[in-house]
PDB file of C-alpha atoms in Angstrom:
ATOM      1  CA  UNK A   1       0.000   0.000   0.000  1.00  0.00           C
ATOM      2  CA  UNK A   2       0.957   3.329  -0.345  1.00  0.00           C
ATOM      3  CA  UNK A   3       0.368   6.063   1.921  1.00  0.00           C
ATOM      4  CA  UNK A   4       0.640   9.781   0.739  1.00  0.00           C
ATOM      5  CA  UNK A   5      -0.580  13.058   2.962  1.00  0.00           C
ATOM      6  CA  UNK A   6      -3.438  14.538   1.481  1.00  0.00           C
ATOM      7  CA  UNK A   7      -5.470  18.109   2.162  1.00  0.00           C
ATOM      8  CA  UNK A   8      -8.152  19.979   1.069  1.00  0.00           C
ATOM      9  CA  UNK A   9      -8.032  20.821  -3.057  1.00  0.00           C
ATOM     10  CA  UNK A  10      -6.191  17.595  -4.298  1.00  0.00           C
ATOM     11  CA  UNK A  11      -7.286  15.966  -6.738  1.00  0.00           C
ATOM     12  CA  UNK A  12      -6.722  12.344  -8.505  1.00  0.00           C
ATOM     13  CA  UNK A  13      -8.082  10.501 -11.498  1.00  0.00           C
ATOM     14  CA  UNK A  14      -8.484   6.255 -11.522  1.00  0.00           C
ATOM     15  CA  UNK A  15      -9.882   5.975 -15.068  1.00  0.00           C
ATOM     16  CA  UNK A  16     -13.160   7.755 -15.627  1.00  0.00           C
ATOM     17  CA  UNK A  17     -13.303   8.170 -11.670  1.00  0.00           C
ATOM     18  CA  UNK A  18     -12.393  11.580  -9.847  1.00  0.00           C
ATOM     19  CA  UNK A  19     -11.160  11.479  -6.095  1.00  0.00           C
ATOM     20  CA  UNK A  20     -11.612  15.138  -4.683  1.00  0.00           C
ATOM     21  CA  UNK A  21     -10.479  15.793  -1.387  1.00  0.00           C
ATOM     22  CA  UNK A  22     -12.650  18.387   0.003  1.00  0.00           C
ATOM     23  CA  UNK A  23     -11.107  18.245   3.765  1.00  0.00           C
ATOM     24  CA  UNK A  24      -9.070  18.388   5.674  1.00  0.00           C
ATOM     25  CA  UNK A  25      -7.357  21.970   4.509  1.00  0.00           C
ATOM     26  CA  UNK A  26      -3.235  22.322   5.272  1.00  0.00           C
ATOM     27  CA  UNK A  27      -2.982  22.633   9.290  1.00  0.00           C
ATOM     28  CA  UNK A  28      -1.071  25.742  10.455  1.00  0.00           C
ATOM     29  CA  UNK A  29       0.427  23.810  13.393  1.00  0.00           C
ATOM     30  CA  UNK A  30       0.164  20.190  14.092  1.00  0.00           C
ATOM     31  CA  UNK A  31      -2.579  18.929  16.721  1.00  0.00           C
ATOM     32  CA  UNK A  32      -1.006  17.318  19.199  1.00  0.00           C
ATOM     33  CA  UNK A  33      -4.940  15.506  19.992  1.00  0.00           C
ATOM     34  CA  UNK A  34      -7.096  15.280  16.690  1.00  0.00           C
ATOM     35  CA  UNK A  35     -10.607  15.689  16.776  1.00  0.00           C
ATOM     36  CA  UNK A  36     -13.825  14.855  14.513  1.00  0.00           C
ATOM     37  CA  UNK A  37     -13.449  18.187  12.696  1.00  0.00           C
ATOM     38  CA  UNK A  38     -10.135  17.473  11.347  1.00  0.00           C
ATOM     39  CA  UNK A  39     -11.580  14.074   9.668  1.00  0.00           C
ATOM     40  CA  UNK A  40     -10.910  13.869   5.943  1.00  0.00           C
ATOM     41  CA  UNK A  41     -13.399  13.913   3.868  1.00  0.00           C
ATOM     42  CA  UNK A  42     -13.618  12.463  -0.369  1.00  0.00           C
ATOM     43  CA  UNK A  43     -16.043  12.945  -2.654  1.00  0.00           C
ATOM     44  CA  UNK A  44     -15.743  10.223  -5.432  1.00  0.00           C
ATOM     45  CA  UNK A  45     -17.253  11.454  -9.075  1.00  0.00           C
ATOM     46  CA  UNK A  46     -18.520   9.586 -11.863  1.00  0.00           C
ATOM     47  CA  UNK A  47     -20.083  11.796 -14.677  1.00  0.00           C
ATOM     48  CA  UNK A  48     -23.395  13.057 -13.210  1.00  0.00           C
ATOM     49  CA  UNK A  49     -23.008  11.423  -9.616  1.00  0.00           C
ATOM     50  CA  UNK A  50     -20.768  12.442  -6.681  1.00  0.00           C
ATOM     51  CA  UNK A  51     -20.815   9.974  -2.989  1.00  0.00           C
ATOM     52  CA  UNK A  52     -19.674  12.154  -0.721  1.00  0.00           C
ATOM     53  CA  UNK A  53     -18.085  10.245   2.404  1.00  0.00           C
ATOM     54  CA  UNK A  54     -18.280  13.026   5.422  1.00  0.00           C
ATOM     55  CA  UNK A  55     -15.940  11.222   8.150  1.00  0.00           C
ATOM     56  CA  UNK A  56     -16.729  12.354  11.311  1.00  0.00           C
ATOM     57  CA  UNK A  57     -16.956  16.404  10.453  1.00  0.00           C
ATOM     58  CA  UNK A  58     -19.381  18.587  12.029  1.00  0.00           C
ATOM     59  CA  UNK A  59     -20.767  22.580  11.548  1.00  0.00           C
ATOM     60  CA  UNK A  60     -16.644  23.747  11.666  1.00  0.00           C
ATOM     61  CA  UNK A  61     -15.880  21.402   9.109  1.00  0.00           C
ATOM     62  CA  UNK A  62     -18.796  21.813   7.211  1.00  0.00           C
ATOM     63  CA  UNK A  63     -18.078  25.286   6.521  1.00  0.00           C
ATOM     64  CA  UNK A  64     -14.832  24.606   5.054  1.00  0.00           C
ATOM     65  CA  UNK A  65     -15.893  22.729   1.895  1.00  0.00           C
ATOM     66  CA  UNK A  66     -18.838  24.702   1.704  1.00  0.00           C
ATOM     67  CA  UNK A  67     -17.343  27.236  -1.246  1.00  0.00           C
ATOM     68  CA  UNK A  68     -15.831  23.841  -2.767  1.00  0.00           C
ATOM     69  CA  UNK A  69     -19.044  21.544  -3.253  1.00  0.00           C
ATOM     70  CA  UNK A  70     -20.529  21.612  -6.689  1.00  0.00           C
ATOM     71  CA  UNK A  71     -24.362  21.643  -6.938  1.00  0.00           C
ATOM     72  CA  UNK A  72     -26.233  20.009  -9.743  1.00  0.00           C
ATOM     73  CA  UNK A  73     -25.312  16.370  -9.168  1.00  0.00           C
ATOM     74  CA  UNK A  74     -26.865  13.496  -8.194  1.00  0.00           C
ATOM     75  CA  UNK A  75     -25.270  13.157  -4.837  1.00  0.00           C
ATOM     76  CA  UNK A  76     -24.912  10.250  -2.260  1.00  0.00           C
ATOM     77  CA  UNK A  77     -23.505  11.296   0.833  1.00  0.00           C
ATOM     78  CA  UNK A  78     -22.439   9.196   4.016  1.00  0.00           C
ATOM     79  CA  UNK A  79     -23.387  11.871   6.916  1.00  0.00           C
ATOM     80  CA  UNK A  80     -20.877  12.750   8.434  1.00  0.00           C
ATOM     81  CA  UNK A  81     -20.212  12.027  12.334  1.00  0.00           C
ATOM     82  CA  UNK A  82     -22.662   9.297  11.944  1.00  0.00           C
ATOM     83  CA  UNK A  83     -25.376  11.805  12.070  1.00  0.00           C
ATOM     84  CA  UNK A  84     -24.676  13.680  15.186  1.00  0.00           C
ATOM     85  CA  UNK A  85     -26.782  17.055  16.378  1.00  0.00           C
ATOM     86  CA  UNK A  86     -23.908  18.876  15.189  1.00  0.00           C
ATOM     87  CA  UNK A  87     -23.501  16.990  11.643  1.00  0.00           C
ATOM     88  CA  UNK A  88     -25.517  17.711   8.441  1.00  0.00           C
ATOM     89  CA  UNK A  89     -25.967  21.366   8.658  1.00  0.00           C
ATOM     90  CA  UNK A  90     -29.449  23.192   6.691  1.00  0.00           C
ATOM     91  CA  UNK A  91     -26.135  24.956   4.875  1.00  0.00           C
ATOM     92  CA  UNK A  92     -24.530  21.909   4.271  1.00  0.00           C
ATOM     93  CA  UNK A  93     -27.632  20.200   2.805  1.00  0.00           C
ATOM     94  CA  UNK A  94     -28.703  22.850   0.687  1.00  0.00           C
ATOM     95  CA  UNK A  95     -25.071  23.117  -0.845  1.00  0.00           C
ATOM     96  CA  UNK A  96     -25.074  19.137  -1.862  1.00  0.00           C
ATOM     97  CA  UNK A  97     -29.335  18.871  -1.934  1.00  0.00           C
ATOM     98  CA  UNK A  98     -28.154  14.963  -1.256  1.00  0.00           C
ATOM     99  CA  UNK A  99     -30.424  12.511  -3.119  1.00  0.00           C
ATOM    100  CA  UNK A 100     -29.859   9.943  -0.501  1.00  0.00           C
ATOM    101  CA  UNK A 101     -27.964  10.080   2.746  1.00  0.00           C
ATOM    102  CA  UNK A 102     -26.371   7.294   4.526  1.00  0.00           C
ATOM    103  CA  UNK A 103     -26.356   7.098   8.170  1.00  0.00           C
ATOM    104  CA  UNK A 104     -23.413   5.026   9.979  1.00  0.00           C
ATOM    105  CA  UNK A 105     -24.214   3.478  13.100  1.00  0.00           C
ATOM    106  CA  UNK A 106     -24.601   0.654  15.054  1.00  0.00           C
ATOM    107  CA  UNK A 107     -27.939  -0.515  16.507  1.00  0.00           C
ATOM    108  CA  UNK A 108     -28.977   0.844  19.804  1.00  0.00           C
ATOM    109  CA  UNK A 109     -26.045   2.847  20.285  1.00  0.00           C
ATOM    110  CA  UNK A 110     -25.054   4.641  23.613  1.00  0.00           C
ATOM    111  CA  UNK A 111     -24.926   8.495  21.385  1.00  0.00           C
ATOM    112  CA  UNK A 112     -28.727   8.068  20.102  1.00  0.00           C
ATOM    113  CA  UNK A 113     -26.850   8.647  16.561  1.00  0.00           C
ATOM    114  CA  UNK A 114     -28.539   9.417  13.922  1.00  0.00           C
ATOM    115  CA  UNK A 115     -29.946  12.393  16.064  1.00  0.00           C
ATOM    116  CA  UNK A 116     -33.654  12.741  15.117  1.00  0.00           C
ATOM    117  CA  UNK A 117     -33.659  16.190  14.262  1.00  0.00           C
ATOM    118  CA  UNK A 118     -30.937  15.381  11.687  1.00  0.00           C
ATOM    119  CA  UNK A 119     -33.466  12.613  10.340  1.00  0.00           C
ATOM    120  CA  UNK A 120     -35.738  15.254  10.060  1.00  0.00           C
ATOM    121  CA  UNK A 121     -33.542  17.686   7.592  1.00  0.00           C
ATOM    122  CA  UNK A 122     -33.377  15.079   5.374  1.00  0.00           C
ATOM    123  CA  UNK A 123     -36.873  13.634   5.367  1.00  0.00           C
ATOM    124  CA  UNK A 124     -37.249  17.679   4.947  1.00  0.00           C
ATOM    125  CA  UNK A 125     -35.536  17.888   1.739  1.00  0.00           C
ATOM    126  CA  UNK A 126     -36.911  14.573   0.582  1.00  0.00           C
ATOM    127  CA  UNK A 127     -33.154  12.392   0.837  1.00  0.00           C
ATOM    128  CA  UNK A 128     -33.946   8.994   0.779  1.00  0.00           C
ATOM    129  CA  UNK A 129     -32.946   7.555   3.965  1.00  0.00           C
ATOM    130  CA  UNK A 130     -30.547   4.411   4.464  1.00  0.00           C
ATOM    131  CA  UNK A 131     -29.030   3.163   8.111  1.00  0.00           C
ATOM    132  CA  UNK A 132     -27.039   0.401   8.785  1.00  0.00           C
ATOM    133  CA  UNK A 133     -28.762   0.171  12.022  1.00  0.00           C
ATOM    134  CA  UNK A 134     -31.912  -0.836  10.646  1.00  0.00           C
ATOM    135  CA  UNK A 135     -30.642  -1.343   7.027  1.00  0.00           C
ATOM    136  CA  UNK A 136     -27.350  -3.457   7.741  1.00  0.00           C
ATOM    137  CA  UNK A 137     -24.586  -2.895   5.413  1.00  0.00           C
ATOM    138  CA  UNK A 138     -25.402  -0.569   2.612  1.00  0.00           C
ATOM    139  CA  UNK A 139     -24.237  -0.778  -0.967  1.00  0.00           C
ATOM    140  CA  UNK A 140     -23.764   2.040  -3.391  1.00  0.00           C
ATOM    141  CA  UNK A 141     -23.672   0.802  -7.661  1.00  0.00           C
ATOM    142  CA  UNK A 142     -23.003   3.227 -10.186  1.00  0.00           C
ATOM    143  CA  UNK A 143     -22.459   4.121 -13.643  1.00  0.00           C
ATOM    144  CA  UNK A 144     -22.633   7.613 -13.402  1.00  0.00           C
ATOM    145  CA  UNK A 145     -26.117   8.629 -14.158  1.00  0.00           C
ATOM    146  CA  UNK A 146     -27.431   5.696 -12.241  1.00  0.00           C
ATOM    147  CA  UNK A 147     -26.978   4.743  -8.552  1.00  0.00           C
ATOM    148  CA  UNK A 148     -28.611   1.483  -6.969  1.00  0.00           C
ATOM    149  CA  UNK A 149     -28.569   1.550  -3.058  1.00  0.00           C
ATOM    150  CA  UNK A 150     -28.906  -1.789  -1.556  1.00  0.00           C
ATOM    151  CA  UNK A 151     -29.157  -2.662   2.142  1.00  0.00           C
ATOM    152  CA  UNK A 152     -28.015  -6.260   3.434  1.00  0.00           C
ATOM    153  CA  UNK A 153     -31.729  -6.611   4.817  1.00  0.00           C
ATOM    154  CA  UNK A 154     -32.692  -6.015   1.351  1.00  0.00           C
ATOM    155  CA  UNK A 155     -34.702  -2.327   0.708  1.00  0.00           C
ATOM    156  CA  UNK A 156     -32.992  -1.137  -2.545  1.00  0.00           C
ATOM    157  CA  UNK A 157     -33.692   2.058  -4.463  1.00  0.00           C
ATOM    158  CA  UNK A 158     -33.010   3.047  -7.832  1.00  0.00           C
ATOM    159  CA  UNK A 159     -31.717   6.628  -8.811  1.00  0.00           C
ATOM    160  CA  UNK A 160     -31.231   8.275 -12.393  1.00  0.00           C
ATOM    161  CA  UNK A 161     -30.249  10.872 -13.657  1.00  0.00           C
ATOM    162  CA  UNK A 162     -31.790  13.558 -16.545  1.00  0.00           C
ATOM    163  CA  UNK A 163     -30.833  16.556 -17.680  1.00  0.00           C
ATOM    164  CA  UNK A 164     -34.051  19.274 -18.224  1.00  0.00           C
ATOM    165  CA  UNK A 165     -33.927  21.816 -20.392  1.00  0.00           C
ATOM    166  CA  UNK A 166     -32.021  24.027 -18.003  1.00  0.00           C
ATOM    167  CA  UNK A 167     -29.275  21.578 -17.901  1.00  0.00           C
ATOM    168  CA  UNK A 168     -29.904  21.170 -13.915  1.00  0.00           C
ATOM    169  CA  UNK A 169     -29.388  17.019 -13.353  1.00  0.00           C
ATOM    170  CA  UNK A 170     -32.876  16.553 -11.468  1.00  0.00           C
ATOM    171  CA  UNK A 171     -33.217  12.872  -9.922  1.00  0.00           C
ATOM    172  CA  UNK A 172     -35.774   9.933 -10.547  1.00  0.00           C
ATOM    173  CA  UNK A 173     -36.267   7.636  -7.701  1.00  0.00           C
ATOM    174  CA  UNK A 174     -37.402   4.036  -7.695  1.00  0.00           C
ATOM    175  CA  UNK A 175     -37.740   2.550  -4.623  1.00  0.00           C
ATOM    176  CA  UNK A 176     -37.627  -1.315  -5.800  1.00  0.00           C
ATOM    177  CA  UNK A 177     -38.960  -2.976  -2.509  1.00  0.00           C
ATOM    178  CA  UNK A 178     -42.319  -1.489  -2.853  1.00  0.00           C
ATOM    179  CA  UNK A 179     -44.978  -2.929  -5.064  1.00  0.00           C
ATOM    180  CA  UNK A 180     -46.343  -0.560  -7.684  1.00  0.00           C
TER     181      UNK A 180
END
Protein backbone atom coordinates (compact mmCIF):
# COMPACT_ATOMS: atom_id res chain seq x y z
CA UNK A 1 0.00 0.00 0.00
CA UNK A 2 0.96 3.33 -0.34
CA UNK A 3 0.37 6.06 1.92
CA UNK A 4 0.64 9.78 0.74
CA UNK A 5 -0.58 13.06 2.96
CA UNK A 6 -3.44 14.54 1.48
CA UNK A 7 -5.47 18.11 2.16
CA UNK A 8 -8.15 19.98 1.07
CA UNK A 9 -8.03 20.82 -3.06
CA UNK A 10 -6.19 17.60 -4.30
CA UNK A 11 -7.29 15.97 -6.74
CA UNK A 12 -6.72 12.34 -8.50
CA UNK A 13 -8.08 10.50 -11.50
CA UNK A 14 -8.48 6.26 -11.52
CA UNK A 15 -9.88 5.98 -15.07
CA UNK A 16 -13.16 7.76 -15.63
CA UNK A 17 -13.30 8.17 -11.67
CA UNK A 18 -12.39 11.58 -9.85
CA UNK A 19 -11.16 11.48 -6.10
CA UNK A 20 -11.61 15.14 -4.68
CA UNK A 21 -10.48 15.79 -1.39
CA UNK A 22 -12.65 18.39 0.00
CA UNK A 23 -11.11 18.25 3.76
CA UNK A 24 -9.07 18.39 5.67
CA UNK A 25 -7.36 21.97 4.51
CA UNK A 26 -3.23 22.32 5.27
CA UNK A 27 -2.98 22.63 9.29
CA UNK A 28 -1.07 25.74 10.45
CA UNK A 29 0.43 23.81 13.39
CA UNK A 30 0.16 20.19 14.09
CA UNK A 31 -2.58 18.93 16.72
CA UNK A 32 -1.01 17.32 19.20
CA UNK A 33 -4.94 15.51 19.99
CA UNK A 34 -7.10 15.28 16.69
CA UNK A 35 -10.61 15.69 16.78
CA UNK A 36 -13.82 14.86 14.51
CA UNK A 37 -13.45 18.19 12.70
CA UNK A 38 -10.13 17.47 11.35
CA UNK A 39 -11.58 14.07 9.67
CA UNK A 40 -10.91 13.87 5.94
CA UNK A 41 -13.40 13.91 3.87
CA UNK A 42 -13.62 12.46 -0.37
CA UNK A 43 -16.04 12.94 -2.65
CA UNK A 44 -15.74 10.22 -5.43
CA UNK A 45 -17.25 11.45 -9.07
CA UNK A 46 -18.52 9.59 -11.86
CA UNK A 47 -20.08 11.80 -14.68
CA UNK A 48 -23.39 13.06 -13.21
CA UNK A 49 -23.01 11.42 -9.62
CA UNK A 50 -20.77 12.44 -6.68
CA UNK A 51 -20.81 9.97 -2.99
CA UNK A 52 -19.67 12.15 -0.72
CA UNK A 53 -18.09 10.25 2.40
CA UNK A 54 -18.28 13.03 5.42
CA UNK A 55 -15.94 11.22 8.15
CA UNK A 56 -16.73 12.35 11.31
CA UNK A 57 -16.96 16.40 10.45
CA UNK A 58 -19.38 18.59 12.03
CA UNK A 59 -20.77 22.58 11.55
CA UNK A 60 -16.64 23.75 11.67
CA UNK A 61 -15.88 21.40 9.11
CA UNK A 62 -18.80 21.81 7.21
CA UNK A 63 -18.08 25.29 6.52
CA UNK A 64 -14.83 24.61 5.05
CA UNK A 65 -15.89 22.73 1.90
CA UNK A 66 -18.84 24.70 1.70
CA UNK A 67 -17.34 27.24 -1.25
CA UNK A 68 -15.83 23.84 -2.77
CA UNK A 69 -19.04 21.54 -3.25
CA UNK A 70 -20.53 21.61 -6.69
CA UNK A 71 -24.36 21.64 -6.94
CA UNK A 72 -26.23 20.01 -9.74
CA UNK A 73 -25.31 16.37 -9.17
CA UNK A 74 -26.87 13.50 -8.19
CA UNK A 75 -25.27 13.16 -4.84
CA UNK A 76 -24.91 10.25 -2.26
CA UNK A 77 -23.50 11.30 0.83
CA UNK A 78 -22.44 9.20 4.02
CA UNK A 79 -23.39 11.87 6.92
CA UNK A 80 -20.88 12.75 8.43
CA UNK A 81 -20.21 12.03 12.33
CA UNK A 82 -22.66 9.30 11.94
CA UNK A 83 -25.38 11.80 12.07
CA UNK A 84 -24.68 13.68 15.19
CA UNK A 85 -26.78 17.06 16.38
CA UNK A 86 -23.91 18.88 15.19
CA UNK A 87 -23.50 16.99 11.64
CA UNK A 88 -25.52 17.71 8.44
CA UNK A 89 -25.97 21.37 8.66
CA UNK A 90 -29.45 23.19 6.69
CA UNK A 91 -26.14 24.96 4.87
CA UNK A 92 -24.53 21.91 4.27
CA UNK A 93 -27.63 20.20 2.81
CA UNK A 94 -28.70 22.85 0.69
CA UNK A 95 -25.07 23.12 -0.85
CA UNK A 96 -25.07 19.14 -1.86
CA UNK A 97 -29.34 18.87 -1.93
CA UNK A 98 -28.15 14.96 -1.26
CA UNK A 99 -30.42 12.51 -3.12
CA UNK A 100 -29.86 9.94 -0.50
CA UNK A 101 -27.96 10.08 2.75
CA UNK A 102 -26.37 7.29 4.53
CA UNK A 103 -26.36 7.10 8.17
CA UNK A 104 -23.41 5.03 9.98
CA UNK A 105 -24.21 3.48 13.10
CA UNK A 106 -24.60 0.65 15.05
CA UNK A 107 -27.94 -0.51 16.51
CA UNK A 108 -28.98 0.84 19.80
CA UNK A 109 -26.04 2.85 20.28
CA UNK A 110 -25.05 4.64 23.61
CA UNK A 111 -24.93 8.49 21.38
CA UNK A 112 -28.73 8.07 20.10
CA UNK A 113 -26.85 8.65 16.56
CA UNK A 114 -28.54 9.42 13.92
CA UNK A 115 -29.95 12.39 16.06
CA UNK A 116 -33.65 12.74 15.12
CA UNK A 117 -33.66 16.19 14.26
CA UNK A 118 -30.94 15.38 11.69
CA UNK A 119 -33.47 12.61 10.34
CA UNK A 120 -35.74 15.25 10.06
CA UNK A 121 -33.54 17.69 7.59
CA UNK A 122 -33.38 15.08 5.37
CA UNK A 123 -36.87 13.63 5.37
CA UNK A 124 -37.25 17.68 4.95
CA UNK A 125 -35.54 17.89 1.74
CA UNK A 126 -36.91 14.57 0.58
CA UNK A 127 -33.15 12.39 0.84
CA UNK A 128 -33.95 8.99 0.78
CA UNK A 129 -32.95 7.55 3.96
CA UNK A 130 -30.55 4.41 4.46
CA UNK A 131 -29.03 3.16 8.11
CA UNK A 132 -27.04 0.40 8.79
CA UNK A 133 -28.76 0.17 12.02
CA UNK A 134 -31.91 -0.84 10.65
CA UNK A 135 -30.64 -1.34 7.03
CA UNK A 136 -27.35 -3.46 7.74
CA UNK A 137 -24.59 -2.90 5.41
CA UNK A 138 -25.40 -0.57 2.61
CA UNK A 139 -24.24 -0.78 -0.97
CA UNK A 140 -23.76 2.04 -3.39
CA UNK A 141 -23.67 0.80 -7.66
CA UNK A 142 -23.00 3.23 -10.19
CA UNK A 143 -22.46 4.12 -13.64
CA UNK A 144 -22.63 7.61 -13.40
CA UNK A 145 -26.12 8.63 -14.16
CA UNK A 146 -27.43 5.70 -12.24
CA UNK A 147 -26.98 4.74 -8.55
CA UNK A 148 -28.61 1.48 -6.97
CA UNK A 149 -28.57 1.55 -3.06
CA UNK A 150 -28.91 -1.79 -1.56
CA UNK A 151 -29.16 -2.66 2.14
CA UNK A 152 -28.02 -6.26 3.43
CA UNK A 153 -31.73 -6.61 4.82
CA UNK A 154 -32.69 -6.01 1.35
CA UNK A 155 -34.70 -2.33 0.71
CA UNK A 156 -32.99 -1.14 -2.54
CA UNK A 157 -33.69 2.06 -4.46
CA UNK A 158 -33.01 3.05 -7.83
CA UNK A 159 -31.72 6.63 -8.81
CA UNK A 160 -31.23 8.27 -12.39
CA UNK A 161 -30.25 10.87 -13.66
CA UNK A 162 -31.79 13.56 -16.54
CA UNK A 163 -30.83 16.56 -17.68
CA UNK A 164 -34.05 19.27 -18.22
CA UNK A 165 -33.93 21.82 -20.39
CA UNK A 166 -32.02 24.03 -18.00
CA UNK A 167 -29.27 21.58 -17.90
CA UNK A 168 -29.90 21.17 -13.92
CA UNK A 169 -29.39 17.02 -13.35
CA UNK A 170 -32.88 16.55 -11.47
CA UNK A 171 -33.22 12.87 -9.92
CA UNK A 172 -35.77 9.93 -10.55
CA UNK A 173 -36.27 7.64 -7.70
CA UNK A 174 -37.40 4.04 -7.69
CA UNK A 175 -37.74 2.55 -4.62
CA UNK A 176 -37.63 -1.32 -5.80
CA UNK A 177 -38.96 -2.98 -2.51
CA UNK A 178 -42.32 -1.49 -2.85
CA UNK A 179 -44.98 -2.93 -5.06
CA UNK A 180 -46.34 -0.56 -7.68
Amino acid sequence: AIWRTVQAGDRDQFGEVELRIQHPPLPQWERQRIRNEDSIVLELRLRTVSIVLAGDIGREGERAILSRLEPGRLTVLKAGHHGSATSSTPELLAALDPAAVIFSAGRDNRFGHPHPAVVTRFEAIGAAIFRTDRDGAVFVETDGTTVQMRGWTGRSLTMRTTTGAHARTTTRRHDDTKEE
